[in-house]
XYZ file of C-alpha atoms in Angstrom:
595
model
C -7.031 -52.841 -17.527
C -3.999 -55.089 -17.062
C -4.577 -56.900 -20.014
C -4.861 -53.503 -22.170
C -2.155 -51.791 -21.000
C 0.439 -55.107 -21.454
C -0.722 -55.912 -25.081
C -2.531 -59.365 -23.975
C -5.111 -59.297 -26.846
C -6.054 -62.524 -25.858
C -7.195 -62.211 -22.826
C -8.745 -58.959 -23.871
C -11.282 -60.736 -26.226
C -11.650 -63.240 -23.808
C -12.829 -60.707 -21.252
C -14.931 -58.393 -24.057
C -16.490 -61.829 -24.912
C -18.191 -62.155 -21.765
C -19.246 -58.713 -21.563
C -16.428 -57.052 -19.430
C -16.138 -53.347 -19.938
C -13.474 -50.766 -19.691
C -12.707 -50.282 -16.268
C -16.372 -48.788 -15.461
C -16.570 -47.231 -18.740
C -17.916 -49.132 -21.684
C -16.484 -48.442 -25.175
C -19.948 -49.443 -26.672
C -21.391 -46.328 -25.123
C -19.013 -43.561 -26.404
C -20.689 -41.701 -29.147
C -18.934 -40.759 -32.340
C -19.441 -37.105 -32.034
C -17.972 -37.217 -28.845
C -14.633 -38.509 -29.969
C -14.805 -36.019 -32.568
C -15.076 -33.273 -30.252
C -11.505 -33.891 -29.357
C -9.913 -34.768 -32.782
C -10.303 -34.689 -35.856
C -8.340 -37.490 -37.495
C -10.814 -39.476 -39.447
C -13.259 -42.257 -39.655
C -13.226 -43.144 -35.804
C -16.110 -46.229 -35.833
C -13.621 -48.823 -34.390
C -15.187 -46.760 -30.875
C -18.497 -47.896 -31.340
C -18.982 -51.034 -30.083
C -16.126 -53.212 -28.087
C -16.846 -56.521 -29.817
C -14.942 -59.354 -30.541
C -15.527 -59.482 -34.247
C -15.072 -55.824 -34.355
C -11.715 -56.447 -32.431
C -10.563 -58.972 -34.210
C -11.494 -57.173 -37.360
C -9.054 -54.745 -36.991
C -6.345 -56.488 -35.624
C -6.705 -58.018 -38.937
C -6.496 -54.355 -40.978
C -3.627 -53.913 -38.713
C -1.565 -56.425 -39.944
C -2.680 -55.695 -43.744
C -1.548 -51.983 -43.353
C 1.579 -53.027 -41.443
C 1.951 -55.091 -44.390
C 1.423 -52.418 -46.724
C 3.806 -49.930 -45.249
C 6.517 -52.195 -45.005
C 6.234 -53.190 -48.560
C 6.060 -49.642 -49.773
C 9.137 -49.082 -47.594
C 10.912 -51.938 -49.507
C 10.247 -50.243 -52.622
C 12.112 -47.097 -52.173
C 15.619 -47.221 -53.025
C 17.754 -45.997 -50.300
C 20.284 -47.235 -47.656
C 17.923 -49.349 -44.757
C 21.085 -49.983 -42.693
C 21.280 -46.063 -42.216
C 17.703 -46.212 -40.703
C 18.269 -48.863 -38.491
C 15.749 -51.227 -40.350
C 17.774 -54.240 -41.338
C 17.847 -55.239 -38.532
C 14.322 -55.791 -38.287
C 13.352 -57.066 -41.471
C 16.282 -59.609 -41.116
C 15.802 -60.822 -37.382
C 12.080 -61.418 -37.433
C 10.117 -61.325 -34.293
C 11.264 -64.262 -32.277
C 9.965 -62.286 -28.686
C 7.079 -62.684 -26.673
C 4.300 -60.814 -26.787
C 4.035 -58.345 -23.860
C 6.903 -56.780 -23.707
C 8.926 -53.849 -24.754
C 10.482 -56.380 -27.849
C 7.795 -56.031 -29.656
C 8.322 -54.579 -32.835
C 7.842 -51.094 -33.493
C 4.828 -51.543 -35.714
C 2.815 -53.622 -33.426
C 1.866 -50.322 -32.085
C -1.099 -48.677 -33.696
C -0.469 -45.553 -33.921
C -3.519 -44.007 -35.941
C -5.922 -45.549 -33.519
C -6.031 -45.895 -30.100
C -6.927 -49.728 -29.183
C -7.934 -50.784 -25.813
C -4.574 -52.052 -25.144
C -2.299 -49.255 -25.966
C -3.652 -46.823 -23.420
C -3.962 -46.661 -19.743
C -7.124 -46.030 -18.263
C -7.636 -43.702 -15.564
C -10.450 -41.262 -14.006
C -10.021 -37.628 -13.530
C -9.206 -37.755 -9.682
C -6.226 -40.248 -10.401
C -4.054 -37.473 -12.305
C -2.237 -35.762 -9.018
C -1.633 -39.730 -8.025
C 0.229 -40.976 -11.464
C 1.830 -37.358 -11.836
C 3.420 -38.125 -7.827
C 4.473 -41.668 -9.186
C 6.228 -40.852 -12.500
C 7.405 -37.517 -11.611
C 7.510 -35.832 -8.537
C 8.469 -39.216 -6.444
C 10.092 -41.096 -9.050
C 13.507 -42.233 -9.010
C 15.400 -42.814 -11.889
C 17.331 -46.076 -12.111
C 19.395 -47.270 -14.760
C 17.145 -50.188 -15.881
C 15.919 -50.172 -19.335
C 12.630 -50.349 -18.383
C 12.618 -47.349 -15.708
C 14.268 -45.349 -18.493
C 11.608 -44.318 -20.500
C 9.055 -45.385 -17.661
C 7.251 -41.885 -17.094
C 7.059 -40.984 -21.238
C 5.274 -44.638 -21.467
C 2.741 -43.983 -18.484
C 2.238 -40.244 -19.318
C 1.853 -40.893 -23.202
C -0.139 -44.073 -22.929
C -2.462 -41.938 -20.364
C -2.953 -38.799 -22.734
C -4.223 -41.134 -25.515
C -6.788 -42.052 -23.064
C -7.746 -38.634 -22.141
C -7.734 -37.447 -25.755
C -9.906 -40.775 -27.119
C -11.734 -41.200 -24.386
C -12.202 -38.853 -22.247
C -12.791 -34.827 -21.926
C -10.525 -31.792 -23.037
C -10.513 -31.135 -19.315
C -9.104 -34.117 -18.763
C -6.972 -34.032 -21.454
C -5.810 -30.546 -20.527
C -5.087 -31.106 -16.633
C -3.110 -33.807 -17.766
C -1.219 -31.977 -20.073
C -0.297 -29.069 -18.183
C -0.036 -30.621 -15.062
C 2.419 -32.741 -16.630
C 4.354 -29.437 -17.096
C 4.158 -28.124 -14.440
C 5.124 -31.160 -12.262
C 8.498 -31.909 -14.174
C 9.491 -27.688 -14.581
C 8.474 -27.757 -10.853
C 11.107 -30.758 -10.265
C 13.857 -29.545 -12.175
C 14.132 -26.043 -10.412
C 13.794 -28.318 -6.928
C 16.881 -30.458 -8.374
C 19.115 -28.138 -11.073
C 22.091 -29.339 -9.254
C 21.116 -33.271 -10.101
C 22.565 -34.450 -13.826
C 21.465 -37.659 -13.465
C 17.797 -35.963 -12.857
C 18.668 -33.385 -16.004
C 19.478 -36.246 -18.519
C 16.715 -38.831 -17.550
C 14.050 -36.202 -18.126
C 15.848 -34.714 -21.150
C 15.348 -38.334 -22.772
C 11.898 -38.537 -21.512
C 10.599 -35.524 -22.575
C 12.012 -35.962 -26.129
C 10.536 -39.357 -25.851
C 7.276 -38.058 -25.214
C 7.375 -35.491 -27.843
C 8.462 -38.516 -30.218
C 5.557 -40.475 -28.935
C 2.752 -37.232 -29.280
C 4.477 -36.741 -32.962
C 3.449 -40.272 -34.022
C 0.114 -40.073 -33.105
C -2.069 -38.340 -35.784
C -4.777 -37.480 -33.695
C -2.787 -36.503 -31.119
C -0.143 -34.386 -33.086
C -2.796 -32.161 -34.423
C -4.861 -31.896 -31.150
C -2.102 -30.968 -28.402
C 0.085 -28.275 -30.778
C 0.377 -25.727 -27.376
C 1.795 -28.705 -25.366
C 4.260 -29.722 -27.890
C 5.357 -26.419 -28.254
C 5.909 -25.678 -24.160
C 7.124 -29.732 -24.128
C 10.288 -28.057 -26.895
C 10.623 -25.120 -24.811
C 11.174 -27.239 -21.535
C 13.425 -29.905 -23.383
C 15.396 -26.435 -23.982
C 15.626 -25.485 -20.541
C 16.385 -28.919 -18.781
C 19.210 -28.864 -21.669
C 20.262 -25.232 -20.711
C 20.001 -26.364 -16.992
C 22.264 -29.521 -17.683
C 24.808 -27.287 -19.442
C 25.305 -24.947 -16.539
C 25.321 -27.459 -13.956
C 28.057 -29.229 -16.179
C 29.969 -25.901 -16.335
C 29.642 -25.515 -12.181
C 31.697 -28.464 -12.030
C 34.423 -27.866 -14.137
C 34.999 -24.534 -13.301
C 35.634 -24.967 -9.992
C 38.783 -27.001 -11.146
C 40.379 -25.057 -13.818
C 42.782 -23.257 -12.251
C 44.636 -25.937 -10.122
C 43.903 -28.646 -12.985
C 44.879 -26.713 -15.669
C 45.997 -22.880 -15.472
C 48.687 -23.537 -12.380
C 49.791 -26.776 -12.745
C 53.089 -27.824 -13.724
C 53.702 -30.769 -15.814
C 57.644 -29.545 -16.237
C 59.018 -29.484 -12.911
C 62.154 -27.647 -14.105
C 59.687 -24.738 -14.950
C 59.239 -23.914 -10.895
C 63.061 -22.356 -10.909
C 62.397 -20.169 -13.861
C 63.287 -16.582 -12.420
C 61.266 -13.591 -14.542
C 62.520 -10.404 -14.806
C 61.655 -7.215 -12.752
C 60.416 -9.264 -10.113
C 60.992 -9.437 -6.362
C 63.448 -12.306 -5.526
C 62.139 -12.951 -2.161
C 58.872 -14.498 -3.381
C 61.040 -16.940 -4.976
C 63.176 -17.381 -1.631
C 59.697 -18.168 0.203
C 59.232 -20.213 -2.057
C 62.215 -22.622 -2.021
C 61.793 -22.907 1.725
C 58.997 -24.726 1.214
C 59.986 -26.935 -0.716
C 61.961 -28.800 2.047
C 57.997 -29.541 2.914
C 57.932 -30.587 -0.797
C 56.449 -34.367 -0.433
C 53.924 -33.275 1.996
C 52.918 -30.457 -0.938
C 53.017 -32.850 -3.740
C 50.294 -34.825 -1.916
C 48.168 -31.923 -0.941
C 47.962 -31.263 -4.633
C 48.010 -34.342 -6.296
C 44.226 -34.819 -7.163
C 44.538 -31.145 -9.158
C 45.335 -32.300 -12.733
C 44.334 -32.302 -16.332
C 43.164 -35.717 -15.659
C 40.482 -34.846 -13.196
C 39.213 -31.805 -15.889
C 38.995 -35.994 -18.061
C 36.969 -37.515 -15.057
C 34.814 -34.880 -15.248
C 33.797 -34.676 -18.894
C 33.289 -38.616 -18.752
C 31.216 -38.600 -16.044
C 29.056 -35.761 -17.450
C 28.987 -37.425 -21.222
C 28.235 -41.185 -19.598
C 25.127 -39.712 -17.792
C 24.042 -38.516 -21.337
C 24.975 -41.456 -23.065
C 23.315 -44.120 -20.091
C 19.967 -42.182 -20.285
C 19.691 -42.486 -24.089
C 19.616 -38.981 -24.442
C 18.672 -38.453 -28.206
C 22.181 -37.813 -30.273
C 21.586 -34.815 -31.895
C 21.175 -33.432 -28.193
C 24.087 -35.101 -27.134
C 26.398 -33.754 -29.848
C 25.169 -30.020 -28.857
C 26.205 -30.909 -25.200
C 29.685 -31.693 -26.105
C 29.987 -28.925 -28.414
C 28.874 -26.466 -26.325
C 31.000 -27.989 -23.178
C 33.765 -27.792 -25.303
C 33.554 -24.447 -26.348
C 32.707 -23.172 -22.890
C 35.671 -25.054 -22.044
C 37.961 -23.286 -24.726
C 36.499 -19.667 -23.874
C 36.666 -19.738 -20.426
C 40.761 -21.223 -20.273
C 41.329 -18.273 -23.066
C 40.186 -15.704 -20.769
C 41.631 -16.780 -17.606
C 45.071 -16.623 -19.532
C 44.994 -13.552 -21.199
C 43.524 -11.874 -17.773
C 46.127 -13.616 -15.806
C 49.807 -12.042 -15.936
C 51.191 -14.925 -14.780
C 50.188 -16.873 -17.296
C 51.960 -14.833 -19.964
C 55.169 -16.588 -20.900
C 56.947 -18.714 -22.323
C 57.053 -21.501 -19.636
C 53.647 -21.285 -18.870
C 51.943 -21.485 -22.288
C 54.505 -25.145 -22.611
C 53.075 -26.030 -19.070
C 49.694 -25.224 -20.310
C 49.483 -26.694 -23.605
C 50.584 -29.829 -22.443
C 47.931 -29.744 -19.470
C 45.352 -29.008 -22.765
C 46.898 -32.241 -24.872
C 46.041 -34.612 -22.099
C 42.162 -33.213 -22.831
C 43.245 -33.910 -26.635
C 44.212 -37.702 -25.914
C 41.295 -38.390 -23.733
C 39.532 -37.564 -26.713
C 40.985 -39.632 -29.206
C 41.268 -42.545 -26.990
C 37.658 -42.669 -25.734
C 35.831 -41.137 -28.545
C 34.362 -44.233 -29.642
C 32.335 -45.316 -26.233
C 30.258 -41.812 -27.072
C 30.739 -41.323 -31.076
C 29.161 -45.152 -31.620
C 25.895 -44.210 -30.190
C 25.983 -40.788 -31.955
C 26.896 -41.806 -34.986
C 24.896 -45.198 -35.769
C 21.482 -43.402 -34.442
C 21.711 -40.117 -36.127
C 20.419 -39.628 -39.972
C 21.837 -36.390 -40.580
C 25.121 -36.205 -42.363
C 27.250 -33.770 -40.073
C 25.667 -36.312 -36.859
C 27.297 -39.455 -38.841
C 30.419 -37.847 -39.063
C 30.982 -36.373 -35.645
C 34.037 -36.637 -34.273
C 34.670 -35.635 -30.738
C 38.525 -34.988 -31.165
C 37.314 -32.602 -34.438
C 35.003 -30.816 -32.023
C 37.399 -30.106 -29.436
C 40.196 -29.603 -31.719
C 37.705 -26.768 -33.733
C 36.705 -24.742 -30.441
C 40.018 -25.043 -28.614
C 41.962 -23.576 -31.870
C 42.022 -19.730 -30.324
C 43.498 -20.974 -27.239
C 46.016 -22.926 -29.132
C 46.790 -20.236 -31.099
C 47.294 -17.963 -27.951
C 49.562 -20.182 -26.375
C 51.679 -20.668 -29.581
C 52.021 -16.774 -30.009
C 53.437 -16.856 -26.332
C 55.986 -19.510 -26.869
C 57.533 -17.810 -30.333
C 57.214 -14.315 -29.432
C 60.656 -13.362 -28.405
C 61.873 -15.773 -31.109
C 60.661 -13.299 -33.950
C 63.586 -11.544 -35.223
C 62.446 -10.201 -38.841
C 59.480 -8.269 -40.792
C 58.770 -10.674 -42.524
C 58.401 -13.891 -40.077
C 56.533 -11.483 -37.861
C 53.866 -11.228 -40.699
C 53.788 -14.631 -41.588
C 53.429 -15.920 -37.852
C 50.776 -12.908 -37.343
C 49.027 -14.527 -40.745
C 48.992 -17.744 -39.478
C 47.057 -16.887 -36.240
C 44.055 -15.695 -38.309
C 41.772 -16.413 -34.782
C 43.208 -13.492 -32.661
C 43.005 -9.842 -33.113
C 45.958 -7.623 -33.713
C 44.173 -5.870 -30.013
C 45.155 -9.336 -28.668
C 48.157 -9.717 -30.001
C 49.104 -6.480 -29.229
C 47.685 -6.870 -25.623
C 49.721 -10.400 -24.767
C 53.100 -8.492 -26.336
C 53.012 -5.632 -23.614
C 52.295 -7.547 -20.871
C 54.171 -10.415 -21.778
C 56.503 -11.777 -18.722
C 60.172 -11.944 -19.813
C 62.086 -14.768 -18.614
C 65.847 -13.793 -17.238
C 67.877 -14.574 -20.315
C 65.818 -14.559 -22.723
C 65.797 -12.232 -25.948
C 63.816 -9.063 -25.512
C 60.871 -8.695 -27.866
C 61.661 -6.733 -31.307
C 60.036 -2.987 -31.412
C 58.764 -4.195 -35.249
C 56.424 -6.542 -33.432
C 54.940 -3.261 -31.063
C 55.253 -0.763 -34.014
C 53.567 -3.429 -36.991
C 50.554 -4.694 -34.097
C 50.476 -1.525 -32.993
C 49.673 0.404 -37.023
C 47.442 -3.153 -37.650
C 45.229 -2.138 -34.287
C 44.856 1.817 -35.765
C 44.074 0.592 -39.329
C 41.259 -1.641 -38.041
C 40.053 0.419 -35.442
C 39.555 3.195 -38.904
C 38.251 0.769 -40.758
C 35.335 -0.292 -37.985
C 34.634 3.228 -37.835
C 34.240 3.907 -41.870
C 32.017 1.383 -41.925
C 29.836 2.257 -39.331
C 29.715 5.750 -40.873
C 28.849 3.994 -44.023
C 26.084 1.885 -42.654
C 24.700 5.390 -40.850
C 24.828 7.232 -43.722
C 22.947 4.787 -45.817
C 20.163 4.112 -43.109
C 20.571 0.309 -42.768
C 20.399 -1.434 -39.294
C 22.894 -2.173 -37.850
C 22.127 -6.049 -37.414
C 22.630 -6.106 -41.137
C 26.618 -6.074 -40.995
C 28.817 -9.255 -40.339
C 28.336 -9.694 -36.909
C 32.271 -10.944 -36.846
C 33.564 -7.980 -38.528
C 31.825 -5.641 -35.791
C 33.026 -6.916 -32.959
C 36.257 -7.870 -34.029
C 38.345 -4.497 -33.386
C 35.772 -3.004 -30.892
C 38.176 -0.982 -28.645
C 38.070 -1.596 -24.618
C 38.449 -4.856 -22.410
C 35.721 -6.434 -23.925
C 37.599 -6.895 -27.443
C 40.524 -8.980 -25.964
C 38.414 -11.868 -24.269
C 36.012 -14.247 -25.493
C 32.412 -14.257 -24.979
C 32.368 -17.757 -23.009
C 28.896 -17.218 -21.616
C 27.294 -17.321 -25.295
C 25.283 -20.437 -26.208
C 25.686 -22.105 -29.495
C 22.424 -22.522 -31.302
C 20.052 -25.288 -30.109
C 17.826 -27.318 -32.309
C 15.707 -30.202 -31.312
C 15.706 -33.604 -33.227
C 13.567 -33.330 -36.728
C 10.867 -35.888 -36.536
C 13.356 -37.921 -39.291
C 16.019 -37.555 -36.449
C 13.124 -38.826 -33.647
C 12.017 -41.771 -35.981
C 15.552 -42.931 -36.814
C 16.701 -43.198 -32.943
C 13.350 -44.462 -31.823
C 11.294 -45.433 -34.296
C 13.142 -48.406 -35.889
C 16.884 -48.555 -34.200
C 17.337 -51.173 -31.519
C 18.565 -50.596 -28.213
C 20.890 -53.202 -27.340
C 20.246 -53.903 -23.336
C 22.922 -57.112 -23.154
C 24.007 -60.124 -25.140
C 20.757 -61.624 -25.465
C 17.791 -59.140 -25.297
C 17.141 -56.288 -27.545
C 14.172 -53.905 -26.635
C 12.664 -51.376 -29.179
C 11.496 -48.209 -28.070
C 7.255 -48.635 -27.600
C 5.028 -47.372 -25.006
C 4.448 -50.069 -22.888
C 4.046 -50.286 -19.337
C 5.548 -53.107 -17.902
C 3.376 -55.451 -15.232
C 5.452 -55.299 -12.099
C 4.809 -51.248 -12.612
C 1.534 -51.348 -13.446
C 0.492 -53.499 -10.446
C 2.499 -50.753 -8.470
C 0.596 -48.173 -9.923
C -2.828 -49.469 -9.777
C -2.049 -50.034 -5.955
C -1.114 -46.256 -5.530
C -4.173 -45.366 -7.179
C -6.398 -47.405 -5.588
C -4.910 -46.193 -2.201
C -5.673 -42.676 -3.239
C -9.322 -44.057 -3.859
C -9.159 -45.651 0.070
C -7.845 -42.274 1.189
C -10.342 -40.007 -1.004
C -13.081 -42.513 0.432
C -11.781 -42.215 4.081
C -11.967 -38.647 3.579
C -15.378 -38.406 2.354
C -16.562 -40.587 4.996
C -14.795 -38.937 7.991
C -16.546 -35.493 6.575
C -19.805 -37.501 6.413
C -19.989 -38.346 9.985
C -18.928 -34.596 11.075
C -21.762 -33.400 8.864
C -24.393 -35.747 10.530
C -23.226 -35.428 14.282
C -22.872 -31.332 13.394
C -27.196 -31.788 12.315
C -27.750 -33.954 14.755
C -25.761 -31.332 17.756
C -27.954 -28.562 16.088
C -31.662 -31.011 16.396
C -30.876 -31.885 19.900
C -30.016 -27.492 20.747
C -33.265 -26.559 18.684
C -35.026 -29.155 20.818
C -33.794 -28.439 24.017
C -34.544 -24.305 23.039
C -38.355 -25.599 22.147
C -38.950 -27.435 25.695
C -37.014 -24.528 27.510
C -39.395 -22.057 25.861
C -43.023 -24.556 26.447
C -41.897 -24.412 30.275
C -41.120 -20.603 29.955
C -44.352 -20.145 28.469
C -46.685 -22.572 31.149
């Protein structure tokens, strides 16, 4: 079983060549129709009889179709680099047999060959779903990375091949179960989140590739999508725990202008500001107490959350949705906070704000690359090549910009006509919020008062939309059409109340999983560089040091399932035996009775 599951075909015609069988269950006596019963993927005779010609005879029509297809690839006229596939044609093989550097298409994927599955007997399922889910840890090793979507992939092709659609199925669904079970037990772990985010899309990857497989196991792909989707929702919201808790001291209250802590407002009680200065004679001791609070920790943050998805290989098109959606989360929820906050609306504190923001902005630009590389190399869609994590900041955080600039140039307005223009330019807020941020807006002593033309025009811009919503909701009513029909945008946009002057931050961008292009680009042919000198492809393998410690957990199980058995065995016979020796002693009892 070793030899199988560690691609020694060698020794595996060595052993088949002096009659050793599958682990207790001989290939030779398999019958056709009963691998049929499971799939339906074609001629299936290499099953029939574990030979060594018959080996060796397909290892040859291996090679001649690997051959084939890479020949046929060579043909087509198209960019090879963008596939990740120069790299193989040019490098050769050059790595030993065995382990995870073998080439992608030394792995047989329309048949299952002795030593590309892992075989295993019904009882051992609980044990190998303990070891690669329940109890394992992840690590950052290359090899523990995609350890569980090897063992668990390499497994089902046994159970599907091999062995019974009850087998197949408590596999399948216990595999499920096990890793939805773990990630309710650990929602607050990322680490957790992102390893089985990459393993599950692994998996799926690996069931896609398999023809027999990919038409057999539809209902488990389709639940294996559906928990990829909530790990990723999962991972989002724990992301958004731990940035939130931050905001306000990193971002909304603190001052990167000192001067700005003297600025007096108008209409406000002088004796807050008093209290105030008298502690600053405390002001050192203050200035440590707060000095972890920055923009700069809101930086820490977003690194440590986007290295956990880059160090667990979490497939790029995911990653890209996670720092989109982070982002805009981001933007929403800071929009909000300010134009809830009265505080926040002034001059002084939009500058002190938007230069809190622009420290987000440089981290951007200056460590974009360390996450765009990986993104952009292993992606084959054209807005994936392209991404730019400064663009996708930049694009979400452009209301709050907006915002802010409308606070810093409102009392600066001083005309008609530059109050249209500016008005124009910030096409991403509604007059409502415009309107909203002018009344409430905290006048600094000093500075100009704010123009009645800016009240009166927001003011007749709020009215004419609010009519217009309401003609064309009498329109749409009159002419019986549903309402989901009509620009969501333009519906929402004036709707009176609260509700129309914040953002909806809790709203989830759409998700897609990869397309099985995007799952063949990033594992399929791309290499993985692990350091200067080894590159490792991504194949089911399992490696031998995990394996051994596998095959010793099972085997345990088997001691412990035997002990079991045994111990139940001897309470069975000494339970007969008890009930002899009464039904004897209730005979002689009833022979002296009787005499």
């Amino acid at each position: 079983m070793w030899a199988m599951n560690n691609h020694h075909s060698n020794i595996v015609k060595l052993l088949l060549a002096h009659g050793a069988s599958l682990d207790n269950i001989d290939v030779s006596t398999i019958e056709p129709s009963a691998v049929h019963s499971t799939s339906d993927t074609g001629n299936h005779d290499w099953y029939n009889e574990g030979s060594v010609e018959q080996f060796e005879a397909h290892m040859e029509e291996c090679e001649l179709q690997r051959r084939m297809d890479m020949e046929s690839s060579l043909g087509i006229e198209m960019d090879l680099a963008s596939f990740g596939l120069e790299e193989g044609l040019e490098g050769g093989l050059g790595i030993e047999q065995g382990e995870r550097g073998l080439i992608e298409d030394d792995f047989v994927w329309n048949k299952c060959l002795p030593e590309q599955m892992y075989v295993f007997s019904e009882d051992h399922i609980p044990c190998i779903l303990d070891m690669v889910i329940t109890d394992f840890e992840p690590l950052r090793s290359v090899d523990q990375k995609v350890f569980p979507a090897d063992v668990i992939f390499l497994s089902i092709r046994f159970a599907h091949y091999y062995g019974t659609n009850d087998m197949l199925n408590k596999l399948l669904y216990g595999t499920l179960e096990r890793v939805q079970g773990l990630m309710k037990h650990k929602s607050d772990d990322m680490a957790i989140l992102a390893f089985w985010i990459s393993n599950c899309t692994l998996l799926l990857y690996y069931v896609k590739k398999d023809p027999g497989l990919l038409v057999a196991v539809i209902d488990f792909q389709l639940q294996l999508t559906e928990l990829i989707h909530e790990i990723y929702l999962s991972f989002i919201q724990e992301s958004k725990t731990r940035i939130e808790k931050h905001l306000d001291d990193s971002i909304i209250d603190y001052e990167t202008i000192s001067a700005h802590e003297n600025v007096t407002f108008e209409n406000e009680w002088r004796i807050f500001r008093r209290q105030k200065k008298k502690d600053a004679a405390n002001s050192y001791f203050l200035h440590e107490k707060h000095a972890t609070p920055s923009p700069l920790l809101i930086t820490i943050l977003l690194s440590s959350i986007f290295f956990i998805l880059d160090v667990y290989n979490v497939h790029p098109v995911i990653f890209k949705q996670a720092i989109s959606q982070i982002f805009y989360w981001l933007s929403m929820e800071l929009f909000n906070r300010i134009i809830m906050k009265k505080a926040c609306l002034s001059r002084t504190k939009a500058m002190d704000i938007r230069l809190n923001i622009s420290v987000i902005e440089d981290w951007t630009r200056v460590n974009s690359y360390q996450f765009e590389n990986g993104i952009n190399t292993r992606s084959s869609r054209l807005e994936y090549k392209s991404f730019s994590m400064y663009d996708c900041l930049k694009n979400h955080m452009a209301p709050l910009i907006q915002l802010l600039q409308w606070l810093q140039c409102i009392t600066s307005l001083n005309s008609i006509q530059n109050i249209e223009t500016t008005i124009g330019a910030l096409d991403l807020l509604t007059s409502a919020q415009l309107l909203y941020v002018v009344k409430n807006y905290r006048l600094e002593v000093d500075e100009n008062k704010i123009g009645k033309e800016i009240v009166r025009y927001l003011s007749q811009q709020v009215t004419k939309n609010t009519n217009a919503r309401r003609e064309s909701l009498k329109k749409i009513k009159n002419k019986t059409i549903d309402a989901s029909s009509t620009p969501r945008s333009f519906l929402n946009k004036e709707k009176p109340g609260c509700s129309n002057l914040l953002m909806d931050a809790t709203l989830m961008l759409p998700f897609t999983l990869p397309t099985n292009i995007d799952l063949l680009v990033n594992y399929g042919t791309k290499v993985i560089e692990v350091n200067k000198k080894k590159q490792k492809y991504f194949v089911p393998v399992i490696p031998s040091d995990f394996m051994d410690m596998l095959n010793k957990k099972v085997n345990n199980s088997n001691n412990e399932n035997q002990q079991t058995k045994t111990s139940d065995n001897t309470k069975s016979d000494n339970e007969i035996q008890n009930t002899e020796s009464t039904k004897n002693k209730s005979s002689e009892t009833f022979k002296d009775t009787a005499s």
